[in-house]
XYZ file of C-alpha atoms in Angstrom:
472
model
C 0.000 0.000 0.000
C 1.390 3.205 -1.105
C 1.325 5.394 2.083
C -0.003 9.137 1.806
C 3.077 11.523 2.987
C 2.788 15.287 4.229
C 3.185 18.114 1.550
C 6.287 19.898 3.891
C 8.075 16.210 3.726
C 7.975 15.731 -0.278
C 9.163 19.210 -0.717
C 11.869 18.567 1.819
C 12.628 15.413 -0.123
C 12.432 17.013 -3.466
C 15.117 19.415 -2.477
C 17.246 16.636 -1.305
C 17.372 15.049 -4.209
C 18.213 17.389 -6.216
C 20.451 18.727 -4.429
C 23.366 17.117 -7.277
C 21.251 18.293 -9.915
C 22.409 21.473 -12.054
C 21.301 24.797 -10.897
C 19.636 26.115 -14.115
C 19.810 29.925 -12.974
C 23.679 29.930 -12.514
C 25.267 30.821 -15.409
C 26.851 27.918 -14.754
C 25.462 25.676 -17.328
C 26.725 26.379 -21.211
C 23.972 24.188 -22.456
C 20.281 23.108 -21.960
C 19.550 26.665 -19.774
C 18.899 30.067 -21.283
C 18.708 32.290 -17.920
C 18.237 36.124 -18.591
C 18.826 36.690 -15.158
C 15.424 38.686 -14.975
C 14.153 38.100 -11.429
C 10.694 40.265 -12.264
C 10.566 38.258 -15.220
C 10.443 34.834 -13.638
C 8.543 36.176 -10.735
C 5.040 36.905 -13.614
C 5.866 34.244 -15.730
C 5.165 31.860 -13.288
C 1.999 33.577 -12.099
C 0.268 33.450 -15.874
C 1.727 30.059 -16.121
C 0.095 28.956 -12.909
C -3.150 30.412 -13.787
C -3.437 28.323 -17.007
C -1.759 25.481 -15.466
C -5.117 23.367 -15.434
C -6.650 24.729 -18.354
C -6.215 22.596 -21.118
C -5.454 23.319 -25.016
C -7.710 20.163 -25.906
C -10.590 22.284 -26.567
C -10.706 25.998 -26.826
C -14.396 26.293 -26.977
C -13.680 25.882 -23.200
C -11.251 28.233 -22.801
C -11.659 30.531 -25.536
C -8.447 33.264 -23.978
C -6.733 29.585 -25.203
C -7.331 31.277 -29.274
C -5.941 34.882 -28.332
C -2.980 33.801 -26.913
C -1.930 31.582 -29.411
C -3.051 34.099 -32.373
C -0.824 36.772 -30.783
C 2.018 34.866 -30.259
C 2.538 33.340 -33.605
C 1.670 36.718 -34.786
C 4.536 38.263 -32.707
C 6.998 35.659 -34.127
C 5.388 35.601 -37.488
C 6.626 39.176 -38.162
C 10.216 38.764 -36.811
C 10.933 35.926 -39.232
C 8.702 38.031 -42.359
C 5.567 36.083 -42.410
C 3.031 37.229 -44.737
C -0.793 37.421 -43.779
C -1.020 34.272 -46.321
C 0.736 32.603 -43.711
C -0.065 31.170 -40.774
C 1.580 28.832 -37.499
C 0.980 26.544 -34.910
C 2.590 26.950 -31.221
C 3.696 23.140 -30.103
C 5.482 22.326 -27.205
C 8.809 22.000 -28.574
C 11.312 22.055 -31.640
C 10.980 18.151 -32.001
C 7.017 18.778 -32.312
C 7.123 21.778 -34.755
C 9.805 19.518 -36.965
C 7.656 16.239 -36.651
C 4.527 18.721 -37.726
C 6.360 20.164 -40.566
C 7.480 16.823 -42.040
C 4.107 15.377 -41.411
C 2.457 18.407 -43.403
C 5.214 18.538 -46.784
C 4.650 14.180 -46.744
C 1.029 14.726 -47.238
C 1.342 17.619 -49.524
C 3.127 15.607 -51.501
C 1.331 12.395 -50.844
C -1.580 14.322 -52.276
C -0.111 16.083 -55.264
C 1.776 12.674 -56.502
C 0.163 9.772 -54.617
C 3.531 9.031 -53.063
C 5.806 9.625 -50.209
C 8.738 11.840 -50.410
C 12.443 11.682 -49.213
C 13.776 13.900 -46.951
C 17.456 15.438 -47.753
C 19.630 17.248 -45.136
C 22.893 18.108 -43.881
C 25.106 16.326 -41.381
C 24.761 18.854 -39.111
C 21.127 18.978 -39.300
C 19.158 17.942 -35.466
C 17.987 14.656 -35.150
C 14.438 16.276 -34.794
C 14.260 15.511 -38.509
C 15.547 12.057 -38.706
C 12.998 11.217 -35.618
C 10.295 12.635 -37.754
C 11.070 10.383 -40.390
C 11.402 7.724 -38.608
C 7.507 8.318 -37.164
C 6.156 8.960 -40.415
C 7.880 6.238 -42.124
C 9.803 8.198 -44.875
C 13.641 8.256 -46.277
C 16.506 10.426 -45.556
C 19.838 11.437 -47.541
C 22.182 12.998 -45.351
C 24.522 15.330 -47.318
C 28.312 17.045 -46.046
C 28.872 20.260 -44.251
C 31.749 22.343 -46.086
C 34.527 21.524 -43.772
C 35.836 24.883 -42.422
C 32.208 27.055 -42.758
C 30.542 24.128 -41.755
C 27.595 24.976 -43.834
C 26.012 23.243 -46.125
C 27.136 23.499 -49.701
C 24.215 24.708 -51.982
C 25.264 22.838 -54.957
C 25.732 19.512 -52.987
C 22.476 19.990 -51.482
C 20.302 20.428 -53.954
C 22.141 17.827 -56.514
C 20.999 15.444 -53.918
C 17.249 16.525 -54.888
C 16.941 13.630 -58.136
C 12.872 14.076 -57.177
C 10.432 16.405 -57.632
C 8.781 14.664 -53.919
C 11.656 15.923 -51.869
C 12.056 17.714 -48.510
C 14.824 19.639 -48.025
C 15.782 21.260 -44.950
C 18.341 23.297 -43.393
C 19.537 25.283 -40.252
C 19.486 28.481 -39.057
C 21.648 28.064 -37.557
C 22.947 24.165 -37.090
C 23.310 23.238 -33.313
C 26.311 21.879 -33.297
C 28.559 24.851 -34.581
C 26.252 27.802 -34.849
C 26.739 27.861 -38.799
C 24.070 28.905 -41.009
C 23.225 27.314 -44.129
C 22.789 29.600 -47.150
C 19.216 29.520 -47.251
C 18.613 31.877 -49.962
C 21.283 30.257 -52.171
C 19.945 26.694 -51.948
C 16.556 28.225 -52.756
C 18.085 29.611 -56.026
C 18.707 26.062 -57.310
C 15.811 24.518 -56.426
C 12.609 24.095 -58.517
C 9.989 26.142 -56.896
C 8.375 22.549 -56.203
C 10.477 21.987 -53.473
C 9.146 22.134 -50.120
C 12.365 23.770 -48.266
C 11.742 24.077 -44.319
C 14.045 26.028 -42.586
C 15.238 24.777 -38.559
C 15.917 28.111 -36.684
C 14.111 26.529 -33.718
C 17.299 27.916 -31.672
C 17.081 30.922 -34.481
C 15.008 32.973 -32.528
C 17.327 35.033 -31.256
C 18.719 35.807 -35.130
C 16.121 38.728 -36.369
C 17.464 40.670 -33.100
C 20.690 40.642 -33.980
C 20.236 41.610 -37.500
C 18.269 44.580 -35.638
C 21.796 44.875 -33.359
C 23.705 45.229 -37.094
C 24.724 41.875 -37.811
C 25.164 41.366 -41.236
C 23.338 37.628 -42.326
C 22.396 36.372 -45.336
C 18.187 35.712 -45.501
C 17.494 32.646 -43.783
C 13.197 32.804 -43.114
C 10.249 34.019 -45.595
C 12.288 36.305 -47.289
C 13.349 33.959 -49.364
C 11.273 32.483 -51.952
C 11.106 28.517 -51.382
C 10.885 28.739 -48.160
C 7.474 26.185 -47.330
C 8.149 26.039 -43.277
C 9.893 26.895 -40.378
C 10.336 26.130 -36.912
C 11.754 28.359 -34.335
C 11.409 27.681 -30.270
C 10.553 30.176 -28.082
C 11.860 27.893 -24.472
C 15.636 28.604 -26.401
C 16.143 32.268 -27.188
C 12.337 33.303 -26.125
C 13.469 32.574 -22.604
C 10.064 31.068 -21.905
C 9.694 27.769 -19.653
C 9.946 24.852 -21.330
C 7.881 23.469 -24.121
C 6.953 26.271 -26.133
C 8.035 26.153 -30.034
C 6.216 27.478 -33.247
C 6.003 26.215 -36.807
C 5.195 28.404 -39.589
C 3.957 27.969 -43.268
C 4.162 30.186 -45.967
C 0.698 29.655 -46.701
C -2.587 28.954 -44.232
C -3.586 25.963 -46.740
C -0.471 23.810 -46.143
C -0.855 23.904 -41.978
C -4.017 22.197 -42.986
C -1.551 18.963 -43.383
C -0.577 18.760 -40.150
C -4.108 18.899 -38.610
C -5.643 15.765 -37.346
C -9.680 15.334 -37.667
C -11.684 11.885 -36.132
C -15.403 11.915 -35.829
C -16.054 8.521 -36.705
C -17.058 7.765 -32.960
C -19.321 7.783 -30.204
C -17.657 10.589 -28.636
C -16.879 14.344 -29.147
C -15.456 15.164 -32.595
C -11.796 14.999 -32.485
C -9.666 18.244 -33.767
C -6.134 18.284 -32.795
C -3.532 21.140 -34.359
C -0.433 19.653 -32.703
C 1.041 15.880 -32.116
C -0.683 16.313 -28.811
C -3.828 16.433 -27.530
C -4.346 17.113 -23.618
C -1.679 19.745 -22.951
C -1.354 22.190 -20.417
C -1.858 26.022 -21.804
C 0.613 27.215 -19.413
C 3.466 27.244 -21.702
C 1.418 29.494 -23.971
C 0.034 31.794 -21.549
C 4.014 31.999 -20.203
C 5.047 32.594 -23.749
C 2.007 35.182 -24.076
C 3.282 37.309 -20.758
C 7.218 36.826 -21.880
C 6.484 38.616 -25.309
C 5.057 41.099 -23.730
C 7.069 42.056 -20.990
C 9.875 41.775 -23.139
C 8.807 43.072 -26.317
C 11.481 44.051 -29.083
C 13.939 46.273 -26.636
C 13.953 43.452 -23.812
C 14.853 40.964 -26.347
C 17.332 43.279 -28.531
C 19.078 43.592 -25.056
C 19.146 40.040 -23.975
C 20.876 39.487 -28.121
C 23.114 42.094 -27.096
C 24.617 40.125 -23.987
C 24.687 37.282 -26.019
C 26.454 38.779 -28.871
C 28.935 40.509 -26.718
C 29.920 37.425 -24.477
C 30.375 35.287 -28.038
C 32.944 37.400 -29.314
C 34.839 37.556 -26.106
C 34.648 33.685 -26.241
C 35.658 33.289 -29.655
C 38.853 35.742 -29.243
C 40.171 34.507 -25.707
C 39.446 31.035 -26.705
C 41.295 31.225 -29.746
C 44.234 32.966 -27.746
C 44.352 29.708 -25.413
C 45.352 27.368 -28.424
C 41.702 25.827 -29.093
C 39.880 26.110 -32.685
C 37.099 27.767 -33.137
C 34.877 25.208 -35.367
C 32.964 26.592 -38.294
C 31.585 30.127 -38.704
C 29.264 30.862 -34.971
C 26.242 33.536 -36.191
C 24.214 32.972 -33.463
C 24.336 32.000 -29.393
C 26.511 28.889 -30.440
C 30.113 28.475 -30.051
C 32.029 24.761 -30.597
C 35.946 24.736 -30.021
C 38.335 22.259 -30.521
C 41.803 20.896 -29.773
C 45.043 18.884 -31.572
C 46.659 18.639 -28.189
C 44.134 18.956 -25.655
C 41.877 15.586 -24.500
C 38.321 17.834 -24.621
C 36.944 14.849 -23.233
C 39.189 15.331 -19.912
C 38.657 19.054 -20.104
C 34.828 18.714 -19.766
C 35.072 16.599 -16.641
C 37.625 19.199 -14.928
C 35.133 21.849 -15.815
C 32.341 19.812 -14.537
C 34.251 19.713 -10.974
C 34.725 23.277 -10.951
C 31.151 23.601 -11.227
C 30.585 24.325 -14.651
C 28.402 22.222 -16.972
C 30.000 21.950 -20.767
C 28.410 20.198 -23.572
C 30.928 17.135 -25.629
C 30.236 16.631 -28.709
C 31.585 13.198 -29.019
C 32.452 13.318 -32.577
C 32.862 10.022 -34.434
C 36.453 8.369 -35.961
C 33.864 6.265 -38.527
C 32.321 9.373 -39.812
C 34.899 11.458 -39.498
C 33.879 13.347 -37.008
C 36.053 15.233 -34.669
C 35.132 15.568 -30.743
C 34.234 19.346 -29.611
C 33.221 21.254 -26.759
C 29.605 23.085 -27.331
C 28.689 25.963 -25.727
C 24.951 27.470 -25.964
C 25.395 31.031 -24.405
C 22.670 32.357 -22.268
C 22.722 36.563 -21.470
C 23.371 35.859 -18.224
C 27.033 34.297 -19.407
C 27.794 37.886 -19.385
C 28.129 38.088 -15.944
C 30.035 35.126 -15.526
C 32.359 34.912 -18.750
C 35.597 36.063 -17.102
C 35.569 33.683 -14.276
C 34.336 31.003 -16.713
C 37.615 31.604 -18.847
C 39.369 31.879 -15.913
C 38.725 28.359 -14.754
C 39.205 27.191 -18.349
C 42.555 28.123 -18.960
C 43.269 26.168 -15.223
C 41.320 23.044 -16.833
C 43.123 23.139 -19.861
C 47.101 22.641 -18.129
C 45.386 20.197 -15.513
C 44.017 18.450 -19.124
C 47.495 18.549 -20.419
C 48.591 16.580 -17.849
C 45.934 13.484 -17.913
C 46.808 10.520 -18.910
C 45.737 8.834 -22.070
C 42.999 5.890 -21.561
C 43.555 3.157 -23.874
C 40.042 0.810 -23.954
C 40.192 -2.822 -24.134
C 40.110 -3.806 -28.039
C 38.206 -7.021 -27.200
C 35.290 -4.968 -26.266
C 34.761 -2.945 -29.698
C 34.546 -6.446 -31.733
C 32.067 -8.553 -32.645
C 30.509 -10.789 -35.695
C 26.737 -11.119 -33.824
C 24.471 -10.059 -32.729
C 24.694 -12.200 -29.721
C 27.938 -11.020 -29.340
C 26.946 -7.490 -28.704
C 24.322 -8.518 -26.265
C 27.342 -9.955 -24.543
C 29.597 -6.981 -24.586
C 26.950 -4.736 -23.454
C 26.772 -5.250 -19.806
C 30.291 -5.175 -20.005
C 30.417 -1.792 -21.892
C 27.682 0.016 -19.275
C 30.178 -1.706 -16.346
C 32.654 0.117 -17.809
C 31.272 3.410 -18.034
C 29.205 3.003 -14.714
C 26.275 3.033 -15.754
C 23.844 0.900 -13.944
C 19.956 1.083 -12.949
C 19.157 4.292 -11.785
C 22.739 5.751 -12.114
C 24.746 7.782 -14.598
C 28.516 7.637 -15.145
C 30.268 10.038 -13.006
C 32.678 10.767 -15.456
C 32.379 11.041 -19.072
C 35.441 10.280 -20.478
C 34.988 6.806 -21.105
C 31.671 6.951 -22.537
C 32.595 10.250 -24.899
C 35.676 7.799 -26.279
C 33.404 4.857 -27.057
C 31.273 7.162 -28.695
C 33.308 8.269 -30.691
C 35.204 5.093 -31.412
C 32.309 2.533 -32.132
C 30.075 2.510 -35.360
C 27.580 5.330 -34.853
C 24.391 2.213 -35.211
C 26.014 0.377 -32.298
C 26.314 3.570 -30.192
C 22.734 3.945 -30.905
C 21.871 0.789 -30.198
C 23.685 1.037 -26.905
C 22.543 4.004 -26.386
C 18.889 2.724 -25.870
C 20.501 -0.511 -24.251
C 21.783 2.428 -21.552
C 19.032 4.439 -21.033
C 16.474 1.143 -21.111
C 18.827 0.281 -18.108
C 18.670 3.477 -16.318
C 15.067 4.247 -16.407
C 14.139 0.641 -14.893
C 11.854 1.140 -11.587
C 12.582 -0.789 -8.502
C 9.594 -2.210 -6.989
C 8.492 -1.849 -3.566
């Protein structure tokens, strides 16, 4: 029997807990958090998303304030990435959701207008978002290179990978792993008008603010022609709670595709605009009371600290021996190293306190390991001591030892095999039920070492291990 506990003792336990979780307000965490650092922010964000808490987006004949929020917030974002009044959007509840809508909608476009599915083509760099989405809807993907130094993707490579008229294409603006973006409005140039383009800038949103600020970028939204979609989320660079994303379409009639209609039962007729159907409106009303406390000078500022503490990252970084990788536009910065283990580095930095994203890389694919950083405004206030404690890490990295893993473990010629090694790989790494590694080092190095489809197969090995309940 499950025993009813006091409200004061699960709070008390709920701290404890968490108590070796991140701190998401820090400024100690260069990925996953975008703090602004706005106290009087947070404090009426939280009230409008507590009053919609319960209300739910299901049905807005019940909550009709459900239609104006949502109509003013895609409007707001509809004009900063040049949205016609053809157009139209959807808010979701995150990027994932807006890309798995937008692929949904151009595969029965096309469905429609050729009685076939299409194929999806993308860059390297381009978030797993879209390769999820086709994995859902059941359609095929060809992944094409990233130029190696811009890390953008080539126009001509791109689009000479479009051999069908029934072809998605998408890009980023800009790609998460670098910050790069893609030339939008030269792909567009090659491509028959056919071609359902969508554009990723779902951690874009802070890019028509810093075109505002004087940054000089090429067109990457509905200025360009060819341009179908677009996905941008407002939890990133809208500094709203999480989920809270938009997708737009060029034009109302294609959104239509991604609606879902059932009235074939006994019950209520079934209307759903999103992937979801029961779904809190607090996100929205949060998003609704962000915009507008914000509004364009609150979010030109918060661009403005982000801007700033980027290109005091990119020049002191650069002074400390690491490469800068690709060509950052945005709130993204990846570095690398030829002498440095990065893998080391982001454990040191982790036991100075500071949270720094690997990027495993792969030796199969090419590859090379990184160091992302996402960079919230309030890294402004933090950025010296952050470098500070870098350039520590990085002589206490040159000083680490190399690991050399067992050979044994990375071959196989089963399956049966690898269900073998596996408990030996997760032993290895210390991962276990209910427990993460607490160093990364060894797992970043298998990851990059084994065949990308056995680290994803492991992968789900690992995490089907880790989220297994204990029974009482």
């Amino acid at each position: 029997m499950l025993p009813r506990v006091k409200g004061s003792e699960i709070i008390e336990e709920l701290n404890k807990l968490s108590e070796s979780d991140m701190d998401p307000s820090s400024g100690y965490m260069w990925g996953h958090s975008y703090e602004h650092g706005l106290r009087d922010l947070k404090q009426i964000v939280r009230e409008a998303y507590l009053l919609y808490l319960e209300k739910n987006m299901l049905d807005p004949t019940v909550y009709p304030s459900i239609i104006r929020l949502e109509n003013d917030v895609v409007g707001f974002v509809s004009k900063y990435f040049n949205l016609n009044s053809e157009g139209a959007g959807t808010f979701t509840s995150g990027g994932t959701e807006s890309i798995m809508l937008a692929v949904l909608a151009a595969t029965k476009y096309y469905e429609k207008k050729y009685g076939r599915k299409p194929k999806l083509v993308l860059p390297m760099t381009a978030h797993p978002a879209f390769h999820k989405a086709a994995f859902y809807i059941g359609i095929k993907t060809k992944v094409v290179p990233v130029d190696s130094v811009s890390k953008e993707v080539e126009a001509e490579a791109l689009t000479e990978a479009v051999d069908d008229a029934a072809t998605i294409v998408a890009v980023s603006a800009p790609n998460y792993p670098y910050g790069s973006i893609d030339p939008v409005e030269r792909i567009a140039k090659y491509l028959d008008k056919g071609v359902w383009m969508h554009v990723d800038a779902c951690i874009g949103f802070i890019l028509p603010f810093l075109e505002l600020l004087g940054e000089n970028l090429e067109p990457y939204d509905f200025r360009v022609e060819g341009v179908y979609s677009l996905s941008t989320d407002l939890h990133k660079y809208g500094y709203v709670p999480k989920g809270a994303s938009i997708v737009l379409y060029s034009n109302k009639d294609l959104r239509l595709f991604h609606y879902y209609a059932y009235s074939r039962w006994p019950g209520y007729p079934l209307v759903n605009t999103t992937v979801l159907s029961s779904r809190t409106a607090g996100g929205l009303a949060a998003s609704w009371t962000t915009i507008r406390f914000l509004g364009e000078e609150g979010y030109l500022e918060l661009a403005r600290c982000v801007l700033e503490t980027r290109k005091i990252l990119e020049n002191k970084i650069a002074k400390m021996g690491y490469r800068i990788i690709g060509r950052p536009r945005a709130g993204i910065l990846a570095f690398s190293s030829d002498s440095i283990d990065i893998y080391a580095l982001a454990d040191i930095m982790r036991n100075k306190g500071w949270y720094i994203q690997v990027q495993p890389g792969s030796a199969k694919l090419g590859i090379e390991p990184s160091i992302h950083l996402t960079i919230a405004p309030i890294h402004r206030i933090v950025v010296e001591k952050f470098l500070e404690d870098l350039e520590e890490a990085t002589k206490e990295a040159e000083k680490t030892k190399e690991v050399y893993l067992n050979e044994e473990l990375l071959k196989w010629s089963s399956e049966e095999e690898l269900w073998l090694v596996l408990p030996r790989l997760l032993e290895l790494v210390g991962v276990s039920r209910g427990k993460l590694p607490k160093e990364g080092k060894i797992l970043n190095l298998l990851i990059n070492k084994l065949p990308p489809e056995i680290v994803e197969y492991a992968l789900k090995y690992a995490v089907n291990e880790i989220y297994t309940a204990t029974h009482k």
